[in-house]
mmCIF file of C-alpha atoms in Angstrom:
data_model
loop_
_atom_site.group_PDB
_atom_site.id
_atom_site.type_symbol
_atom_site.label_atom_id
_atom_site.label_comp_id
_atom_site.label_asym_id
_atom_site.label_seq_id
_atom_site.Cartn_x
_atom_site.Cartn_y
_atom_site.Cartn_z
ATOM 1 C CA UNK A 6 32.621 -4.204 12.680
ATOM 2 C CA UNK A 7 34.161 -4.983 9.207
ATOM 3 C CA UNK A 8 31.668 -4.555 6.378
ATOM 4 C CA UNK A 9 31.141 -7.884 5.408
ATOM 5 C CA UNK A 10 29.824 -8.565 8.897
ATOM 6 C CA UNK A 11 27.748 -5.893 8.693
ATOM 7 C CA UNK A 12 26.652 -6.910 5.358
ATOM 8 C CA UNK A 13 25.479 -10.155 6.843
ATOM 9 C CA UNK A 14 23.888 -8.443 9.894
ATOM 10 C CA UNK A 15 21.790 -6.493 7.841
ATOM 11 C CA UNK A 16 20.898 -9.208 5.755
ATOM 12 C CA UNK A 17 20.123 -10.985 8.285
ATOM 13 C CA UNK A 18 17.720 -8.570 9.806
ATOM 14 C CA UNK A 19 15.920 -8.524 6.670
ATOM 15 C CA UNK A 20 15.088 -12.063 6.372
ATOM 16 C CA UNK A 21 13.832 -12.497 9.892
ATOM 17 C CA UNK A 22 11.298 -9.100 9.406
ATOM 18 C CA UNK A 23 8.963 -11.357 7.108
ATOM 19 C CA UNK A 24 5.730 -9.676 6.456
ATOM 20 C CA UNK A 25 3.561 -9.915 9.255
ATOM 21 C CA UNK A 26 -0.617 -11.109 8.734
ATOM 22 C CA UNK A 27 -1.580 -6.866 9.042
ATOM 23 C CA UNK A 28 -4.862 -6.308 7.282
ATOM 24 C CA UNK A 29 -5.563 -2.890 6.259
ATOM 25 C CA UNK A 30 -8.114 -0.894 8.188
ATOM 26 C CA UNK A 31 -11.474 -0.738 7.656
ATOM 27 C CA UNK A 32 -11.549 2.978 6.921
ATOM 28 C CA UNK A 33 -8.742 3.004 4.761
ATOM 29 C CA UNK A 34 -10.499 0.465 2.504
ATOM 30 C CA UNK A 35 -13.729 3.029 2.453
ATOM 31 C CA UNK A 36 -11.295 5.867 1.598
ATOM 32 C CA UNK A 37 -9.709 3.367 -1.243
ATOM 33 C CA UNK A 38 -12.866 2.608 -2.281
ATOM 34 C CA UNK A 39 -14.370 6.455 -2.652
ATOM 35 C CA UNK A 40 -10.961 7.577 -4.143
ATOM 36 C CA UNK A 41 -11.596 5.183 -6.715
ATOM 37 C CA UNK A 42 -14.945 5.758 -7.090
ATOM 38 C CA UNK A 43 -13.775 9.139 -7.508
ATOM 39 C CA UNK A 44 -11.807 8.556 -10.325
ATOM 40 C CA UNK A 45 -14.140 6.341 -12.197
ATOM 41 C CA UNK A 46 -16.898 8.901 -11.917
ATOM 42 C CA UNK A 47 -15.033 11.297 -12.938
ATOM 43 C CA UNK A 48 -13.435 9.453 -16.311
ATOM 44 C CA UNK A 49 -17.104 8.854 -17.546
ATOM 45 C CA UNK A 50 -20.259 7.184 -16.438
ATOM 46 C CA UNK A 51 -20.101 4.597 -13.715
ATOM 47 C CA UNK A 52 -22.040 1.400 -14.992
ATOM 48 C CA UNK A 53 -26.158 1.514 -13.972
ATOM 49 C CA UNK A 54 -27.295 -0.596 -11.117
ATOM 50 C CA UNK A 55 -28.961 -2.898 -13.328
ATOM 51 C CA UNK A 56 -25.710 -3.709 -14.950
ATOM 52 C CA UNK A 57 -24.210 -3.849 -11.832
ATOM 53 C CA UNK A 58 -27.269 -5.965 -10.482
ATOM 54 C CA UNK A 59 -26.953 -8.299 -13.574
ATOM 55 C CA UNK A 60 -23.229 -8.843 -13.200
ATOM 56 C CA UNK A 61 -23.617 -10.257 -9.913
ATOM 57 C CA UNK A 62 -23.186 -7.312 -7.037
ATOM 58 C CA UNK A 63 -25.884 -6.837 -4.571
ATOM 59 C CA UNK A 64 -27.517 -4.181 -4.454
ATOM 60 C CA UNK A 65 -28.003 -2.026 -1.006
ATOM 61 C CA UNK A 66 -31.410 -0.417 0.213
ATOM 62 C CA UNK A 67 -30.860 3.031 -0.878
ATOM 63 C CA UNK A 68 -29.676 1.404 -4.344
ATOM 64 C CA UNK A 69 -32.415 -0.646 -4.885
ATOM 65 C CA UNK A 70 -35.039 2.100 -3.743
ATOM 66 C CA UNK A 71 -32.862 4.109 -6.672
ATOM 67 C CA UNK A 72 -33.534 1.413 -8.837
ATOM 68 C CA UNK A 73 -37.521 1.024 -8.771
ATOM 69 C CA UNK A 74 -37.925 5.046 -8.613
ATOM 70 C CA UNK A 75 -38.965 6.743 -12.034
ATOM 71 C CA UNK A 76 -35.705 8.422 -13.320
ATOM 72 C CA UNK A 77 -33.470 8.801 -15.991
ATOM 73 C CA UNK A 78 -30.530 6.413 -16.357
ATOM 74 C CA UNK A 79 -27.807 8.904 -15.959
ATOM 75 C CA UNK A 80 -29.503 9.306 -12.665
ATOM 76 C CA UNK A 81 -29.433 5.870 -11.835
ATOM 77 C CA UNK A 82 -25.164 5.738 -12.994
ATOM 78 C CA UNK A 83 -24.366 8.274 -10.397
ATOM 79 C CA UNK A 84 -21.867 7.930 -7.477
ATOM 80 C CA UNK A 85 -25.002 7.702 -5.053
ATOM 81 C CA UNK A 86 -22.306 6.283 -2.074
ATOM 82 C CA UNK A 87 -20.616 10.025 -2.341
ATOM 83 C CA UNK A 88 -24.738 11.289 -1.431
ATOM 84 C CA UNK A 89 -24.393 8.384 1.336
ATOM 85 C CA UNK A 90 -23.445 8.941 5.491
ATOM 86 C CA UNK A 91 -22.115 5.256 5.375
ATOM 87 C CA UNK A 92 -19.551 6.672 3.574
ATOM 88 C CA UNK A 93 -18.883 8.980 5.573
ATOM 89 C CA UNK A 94 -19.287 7.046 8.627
ATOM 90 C CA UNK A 95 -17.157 3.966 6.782
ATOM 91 C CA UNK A 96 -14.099 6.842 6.399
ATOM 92 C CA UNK A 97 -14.008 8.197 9.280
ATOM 93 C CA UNK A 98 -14.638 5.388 12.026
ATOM 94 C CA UNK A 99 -12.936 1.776 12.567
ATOM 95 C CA UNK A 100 -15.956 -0.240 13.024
ATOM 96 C CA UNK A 101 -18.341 2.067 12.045
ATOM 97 C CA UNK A 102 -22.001 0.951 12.338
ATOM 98 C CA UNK A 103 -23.046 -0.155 9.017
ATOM 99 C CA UNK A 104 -24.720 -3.026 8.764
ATOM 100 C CA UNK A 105 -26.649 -2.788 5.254
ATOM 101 C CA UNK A 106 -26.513 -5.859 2.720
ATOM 102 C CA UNK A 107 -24.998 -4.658 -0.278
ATOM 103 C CA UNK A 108 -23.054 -1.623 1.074
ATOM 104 C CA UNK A 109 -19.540 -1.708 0.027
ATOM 105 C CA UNK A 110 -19.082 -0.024 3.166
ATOM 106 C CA UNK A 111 -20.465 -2.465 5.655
ATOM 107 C CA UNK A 112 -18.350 -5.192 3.655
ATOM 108 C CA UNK A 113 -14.897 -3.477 4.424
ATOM 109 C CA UNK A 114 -16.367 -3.623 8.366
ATOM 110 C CA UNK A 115 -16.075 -7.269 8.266
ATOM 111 C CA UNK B 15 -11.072 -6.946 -14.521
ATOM 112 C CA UNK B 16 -13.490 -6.564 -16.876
ATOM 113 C CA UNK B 17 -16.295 -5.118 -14.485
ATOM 114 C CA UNK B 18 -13.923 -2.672 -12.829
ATOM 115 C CA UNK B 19 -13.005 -1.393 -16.105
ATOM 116 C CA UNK B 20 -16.672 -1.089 -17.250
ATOM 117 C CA UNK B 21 -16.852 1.067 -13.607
ATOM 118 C CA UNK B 22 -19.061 -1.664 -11.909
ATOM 119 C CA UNK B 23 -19.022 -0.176 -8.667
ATOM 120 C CA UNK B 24 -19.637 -3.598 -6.752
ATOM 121 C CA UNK B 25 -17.103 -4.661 -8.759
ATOM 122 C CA UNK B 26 -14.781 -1.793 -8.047
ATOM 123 C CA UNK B 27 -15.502 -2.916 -4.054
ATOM 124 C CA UNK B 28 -14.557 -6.545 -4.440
ATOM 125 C CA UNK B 29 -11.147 -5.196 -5.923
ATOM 126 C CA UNK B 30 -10.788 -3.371 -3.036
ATOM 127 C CA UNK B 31 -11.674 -5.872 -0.837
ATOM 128 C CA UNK B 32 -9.815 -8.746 -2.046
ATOM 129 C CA UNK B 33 -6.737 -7.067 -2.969
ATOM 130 C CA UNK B 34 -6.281 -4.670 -0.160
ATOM 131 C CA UNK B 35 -4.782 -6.494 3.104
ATOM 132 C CA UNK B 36 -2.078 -8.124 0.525
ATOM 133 C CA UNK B 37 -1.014 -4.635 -0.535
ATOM 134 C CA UNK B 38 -1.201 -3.208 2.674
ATOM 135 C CA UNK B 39 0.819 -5.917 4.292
ATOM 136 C CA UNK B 40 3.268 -5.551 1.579
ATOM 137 C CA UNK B 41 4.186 -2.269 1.963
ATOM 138 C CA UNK B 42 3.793 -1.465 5.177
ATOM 139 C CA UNK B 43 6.709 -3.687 5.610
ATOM 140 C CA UNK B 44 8.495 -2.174 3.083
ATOM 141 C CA UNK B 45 8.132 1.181 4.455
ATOM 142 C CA UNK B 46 8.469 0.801 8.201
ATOM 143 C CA UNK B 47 8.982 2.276 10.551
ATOM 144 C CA UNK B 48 7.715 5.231 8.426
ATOM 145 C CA UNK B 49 4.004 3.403 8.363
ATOM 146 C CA UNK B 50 2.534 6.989 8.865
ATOM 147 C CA UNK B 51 3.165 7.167 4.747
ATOM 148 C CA UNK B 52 0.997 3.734 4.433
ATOM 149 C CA UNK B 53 -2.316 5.041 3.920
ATOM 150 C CA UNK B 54 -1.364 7.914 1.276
ATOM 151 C CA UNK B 55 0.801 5.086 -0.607
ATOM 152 C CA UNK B 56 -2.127 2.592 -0.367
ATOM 153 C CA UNK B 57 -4.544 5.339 -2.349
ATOM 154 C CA UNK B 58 -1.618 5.662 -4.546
ATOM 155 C CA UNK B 59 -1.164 2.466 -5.732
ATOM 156 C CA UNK B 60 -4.863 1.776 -6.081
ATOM 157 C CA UNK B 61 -5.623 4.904 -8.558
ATOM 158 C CA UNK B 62 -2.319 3.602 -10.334
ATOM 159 C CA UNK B 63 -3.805 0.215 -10.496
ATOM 160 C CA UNK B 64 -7.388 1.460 -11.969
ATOM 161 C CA UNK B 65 -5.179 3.697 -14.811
ATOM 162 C CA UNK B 66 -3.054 1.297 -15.463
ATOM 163 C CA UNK B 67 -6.055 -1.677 -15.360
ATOM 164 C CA UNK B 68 -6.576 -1.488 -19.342
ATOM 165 C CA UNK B 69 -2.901 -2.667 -19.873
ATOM 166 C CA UNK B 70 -3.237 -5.432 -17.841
ATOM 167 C CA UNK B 71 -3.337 -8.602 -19.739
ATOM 168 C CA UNK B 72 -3.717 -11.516 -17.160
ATOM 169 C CA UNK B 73 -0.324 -13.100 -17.886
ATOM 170 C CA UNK B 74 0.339 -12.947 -13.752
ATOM 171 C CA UNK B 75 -2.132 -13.100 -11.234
ATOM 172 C CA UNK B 76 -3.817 -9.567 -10.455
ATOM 173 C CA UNK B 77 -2.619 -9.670 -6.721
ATOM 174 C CA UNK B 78 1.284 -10.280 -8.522
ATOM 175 C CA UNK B 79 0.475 -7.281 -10.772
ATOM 176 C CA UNK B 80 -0.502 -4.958 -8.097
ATOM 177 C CA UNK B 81 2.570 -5.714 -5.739
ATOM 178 C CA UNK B 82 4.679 -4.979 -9.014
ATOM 179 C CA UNK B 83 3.115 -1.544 -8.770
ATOM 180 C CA UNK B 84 3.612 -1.679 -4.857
ATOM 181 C CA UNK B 85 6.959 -1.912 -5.338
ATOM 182 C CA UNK B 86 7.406 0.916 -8.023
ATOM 183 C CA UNK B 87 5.559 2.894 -6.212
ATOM 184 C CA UNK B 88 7.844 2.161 -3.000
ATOM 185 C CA UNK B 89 11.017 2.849 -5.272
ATOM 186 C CA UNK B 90 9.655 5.844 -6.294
ATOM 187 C CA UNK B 91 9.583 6.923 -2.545
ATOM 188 C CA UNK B 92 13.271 5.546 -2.038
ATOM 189 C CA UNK B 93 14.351 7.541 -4.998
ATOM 190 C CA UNK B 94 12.744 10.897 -4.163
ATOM 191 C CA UNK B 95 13.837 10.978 -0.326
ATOM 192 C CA UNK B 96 16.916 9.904 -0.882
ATOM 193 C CA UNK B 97 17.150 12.894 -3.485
ATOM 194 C CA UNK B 98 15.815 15.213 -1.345
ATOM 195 C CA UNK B 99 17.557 14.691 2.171
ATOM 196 C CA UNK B 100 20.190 16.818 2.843
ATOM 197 C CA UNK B 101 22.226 14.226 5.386
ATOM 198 C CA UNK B 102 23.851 12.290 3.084
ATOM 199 C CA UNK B 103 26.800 13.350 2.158
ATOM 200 C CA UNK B 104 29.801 12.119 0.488
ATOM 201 C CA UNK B 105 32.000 12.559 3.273
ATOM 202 C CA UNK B 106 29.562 11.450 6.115
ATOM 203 C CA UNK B 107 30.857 9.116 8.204
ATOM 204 C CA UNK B 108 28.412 6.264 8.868
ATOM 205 C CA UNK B 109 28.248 4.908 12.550
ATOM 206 C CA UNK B 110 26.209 2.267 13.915
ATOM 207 C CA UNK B 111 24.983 3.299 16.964
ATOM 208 C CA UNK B 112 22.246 0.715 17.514
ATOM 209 C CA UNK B 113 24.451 -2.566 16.679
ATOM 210 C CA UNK B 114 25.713 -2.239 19.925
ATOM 211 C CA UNK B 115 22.385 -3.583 21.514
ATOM 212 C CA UNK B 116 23.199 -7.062 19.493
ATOM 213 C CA UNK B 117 26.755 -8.590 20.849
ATOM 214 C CA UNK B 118 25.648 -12.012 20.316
ATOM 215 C CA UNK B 119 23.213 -11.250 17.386
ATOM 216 C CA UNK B 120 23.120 -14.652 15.761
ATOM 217 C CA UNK B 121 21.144 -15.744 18.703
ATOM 218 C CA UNK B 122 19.521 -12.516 19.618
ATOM 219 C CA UNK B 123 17.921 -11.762 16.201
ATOM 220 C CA UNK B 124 15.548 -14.880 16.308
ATOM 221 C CA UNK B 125 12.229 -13.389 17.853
ATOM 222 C CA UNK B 126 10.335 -10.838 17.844
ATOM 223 C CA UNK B 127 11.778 -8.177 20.539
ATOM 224 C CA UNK B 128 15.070 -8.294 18.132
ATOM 225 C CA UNK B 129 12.641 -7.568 15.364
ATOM 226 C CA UNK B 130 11.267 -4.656 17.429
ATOM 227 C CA UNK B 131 14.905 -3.211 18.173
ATOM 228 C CA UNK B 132 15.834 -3.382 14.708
ATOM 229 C CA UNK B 133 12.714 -0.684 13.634
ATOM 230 C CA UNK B 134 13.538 0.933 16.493
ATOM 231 C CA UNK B 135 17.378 1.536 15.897
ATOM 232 C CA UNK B 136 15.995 2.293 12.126
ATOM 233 C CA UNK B 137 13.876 5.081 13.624
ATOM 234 C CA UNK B 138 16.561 6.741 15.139
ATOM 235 C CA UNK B 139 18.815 6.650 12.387
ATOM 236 C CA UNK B 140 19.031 9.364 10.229
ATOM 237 C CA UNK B 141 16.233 9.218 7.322
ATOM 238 C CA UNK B 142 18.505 8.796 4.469
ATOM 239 C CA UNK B 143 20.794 5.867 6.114
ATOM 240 C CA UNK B 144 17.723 4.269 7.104
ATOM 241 C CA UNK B 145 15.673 4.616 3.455
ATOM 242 C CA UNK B 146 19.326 3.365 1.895
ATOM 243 C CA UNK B 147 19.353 0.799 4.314
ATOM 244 C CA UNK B 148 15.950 -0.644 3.719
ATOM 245 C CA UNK B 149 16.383 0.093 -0.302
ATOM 246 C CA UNK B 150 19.767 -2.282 0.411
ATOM 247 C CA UNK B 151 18.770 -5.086 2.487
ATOM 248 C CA UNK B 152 14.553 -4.995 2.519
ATOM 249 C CA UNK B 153 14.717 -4.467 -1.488
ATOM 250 C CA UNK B 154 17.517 -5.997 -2.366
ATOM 251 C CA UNK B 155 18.978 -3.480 -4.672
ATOM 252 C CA UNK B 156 22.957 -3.339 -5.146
ATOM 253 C CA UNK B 157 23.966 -0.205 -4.317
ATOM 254 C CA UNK B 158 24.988 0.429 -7.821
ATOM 255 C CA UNK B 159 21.479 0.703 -8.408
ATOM 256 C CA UNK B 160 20.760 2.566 -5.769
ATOM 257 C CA UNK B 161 23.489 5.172 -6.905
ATOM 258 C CA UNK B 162 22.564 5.296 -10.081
ATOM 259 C CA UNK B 163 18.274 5.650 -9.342
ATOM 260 C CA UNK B 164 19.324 8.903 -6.571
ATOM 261 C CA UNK B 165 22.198 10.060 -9.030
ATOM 262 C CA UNK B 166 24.889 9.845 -6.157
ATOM 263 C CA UNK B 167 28.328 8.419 -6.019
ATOM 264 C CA UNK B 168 28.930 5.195 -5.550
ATOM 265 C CA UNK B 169 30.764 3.963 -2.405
ATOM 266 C CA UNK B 170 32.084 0.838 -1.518
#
C-alpha cells in the first residue's frame, strides 16, 4: 500500500467515526459533581442556601430542613451533599434510587 | 458563569448537567478505544474548567470553551504517551496488519461493523502507532506537529 493510499484510508476512517449520541453516565456526573464540589469547598465558602435559593436552584429536603434550623451561616454554606448517602448512592450506582426534588443527584438519574 | 463562580452549588449541578454528555461524547471519541481513560479525563477537564472559569469571557459559547479544554487536555495525553512509550522507535518498521480485513474498503468502510473493525485493528496495534495515528487522522495534526509536541524526528 503506497502512503498516499494509506493516507486516504486513514482519513477516511476518520470521517466516517463521527461522534456517536453517548451520554455520560449517571455516576460519573455525581463523581463530576462532588469533585467539583470538592474544589469549591475547599477554595473558600460555598454560597448559603438562601443565595442559592434566591438565584433560582431548588432546594432538596435535607437542604431546606438545613435552612429553617437555628444555625450559624457558615453552617448553612457547608458541602452538606459530602454528609449525604445520595451521594454516595449517586457515585457508586447507575440508576441509583434517588428520587428527591432538588438533589443534584437525583437530576443526573434522569 | 457567574453563579458557579460565586460556588452556587445548584448552579455548579446545572454546569454539570448541561455540559457533561457534550464533553463526554467528545472525548470519548477522541480517545477510543482507550475509553477506560474517559472518566479520569472527564474529572480532569471539569476541575480545569472551574480554575480556569474566571478567565472566561463569553466571547464563544461555554460548551465551545470547554471542548477547547477537551481537546488540550486530550493533547496533553497524546503528548505524554507518546513520550513515554518505549515502541516507537526510529527504525521501527510500521506494518499494517489490520488493512488486510478492507480489500475493497471504499465500499466496506460505510457502516458501522467497518467502524467497529477499525477500533478493533486500533486496539491491537501497538499503543504508540495507534495514539500517533489518532493524533494524525482523528486530530488532524501534521506530523510536524506531532514531532515537534513528543520531541521526535520527523519522518516522512
Amino acid at each position: 500500500m503506497d502512503e498516499t493510499v494509506a493516507e486516504q484510508w486513514f482519513k477516511r476512517v476518520a470521517e466516517i467515526s463521527a461522534p456517536q449520541p453517548i451520554r455520560a453516565s449517571s455516576r460519573l456526573k455525581s463523581r463530576i459533581y462532588s469533585a467539583l464540589m470538592r474544589a469549591e469547598a475547599a477554595e473558600g465558602v460555598l454560597a448559603s442556601l438562601s443565595e442559592c435559593e434566591q438565584g433560582g436552584g431548588e432546594l432538596c429536603w435535607w437542604e431546606k430542613l438545613i435552612l429553617i434550623t437555628p444555625m450559624p451561616d457558615t453552617a448553612r454554606s457547608l458541602n452538606h451533599c459530602h454528609f449525604c448517602h445520595a451521594r454516595i448512592l449517586g457515585e457508586q450506582v447507575e440508576g441509583a434510587p434517588v428520587h428527591w426534588r432538588g438533589c443534584p443527584y437525583a437530576e443526573f438519574q434522569k | 458563569v457567574e453563579a458557579v463562580l460565586r460556588r452556587d452549588r445548584k448552579a455548579t449541578a446545572e454546569f454539570v448537567t448541561l455540559y457533561a454528555d457534550t464533553v463526554y461524547a467528545y472525548i470519548r471519541h477522541r480517545l477510543a478505544p482507550r475509553i477506560d481513560l474517559v472518566d479520569d479525563l472527564m474529572q480532569d477537564i471539569f476541575l480545569a474548567a472551574w480554575q480556569y472559569l474566571p478567565r472566561y469571557r463569553g466571547e464563544s459559547s461555554l460548551e465551545g470553551w470547554l471542548l477547547g479544554i477537551a481537546r488540550h487536555k486530550i493533547e496533553d495525553h497524546y503528548r505524554d504517551r507518546l513520550r513515554l512509550t518505549s515502541a516507537w522507535g526510529e527504525d521501527t518498521e510500521i506494518s499494517y496488519p489490520g488493512l488486510t480485513v478492507f480489500p475493497e474498503w471504499d465500499e466496506s468502510l460505510d457502516n458501522e461493523a467497518a467502524q467497529n473493525r477499525a477500533r478493533r485493528i486500533l486496539t491491537g496495534l501497538p499503543e504508540a502507532y495507534r495514539l500517533a495515528l489518532l493524533w494524525r487522522y482523528w486530530e488532524q495534526r501534521s506530523t510536524r506537529e506531532m514531532a515537534v509536541a513528543t520531541g521526535k524526528t520527523r519522518r516522512v
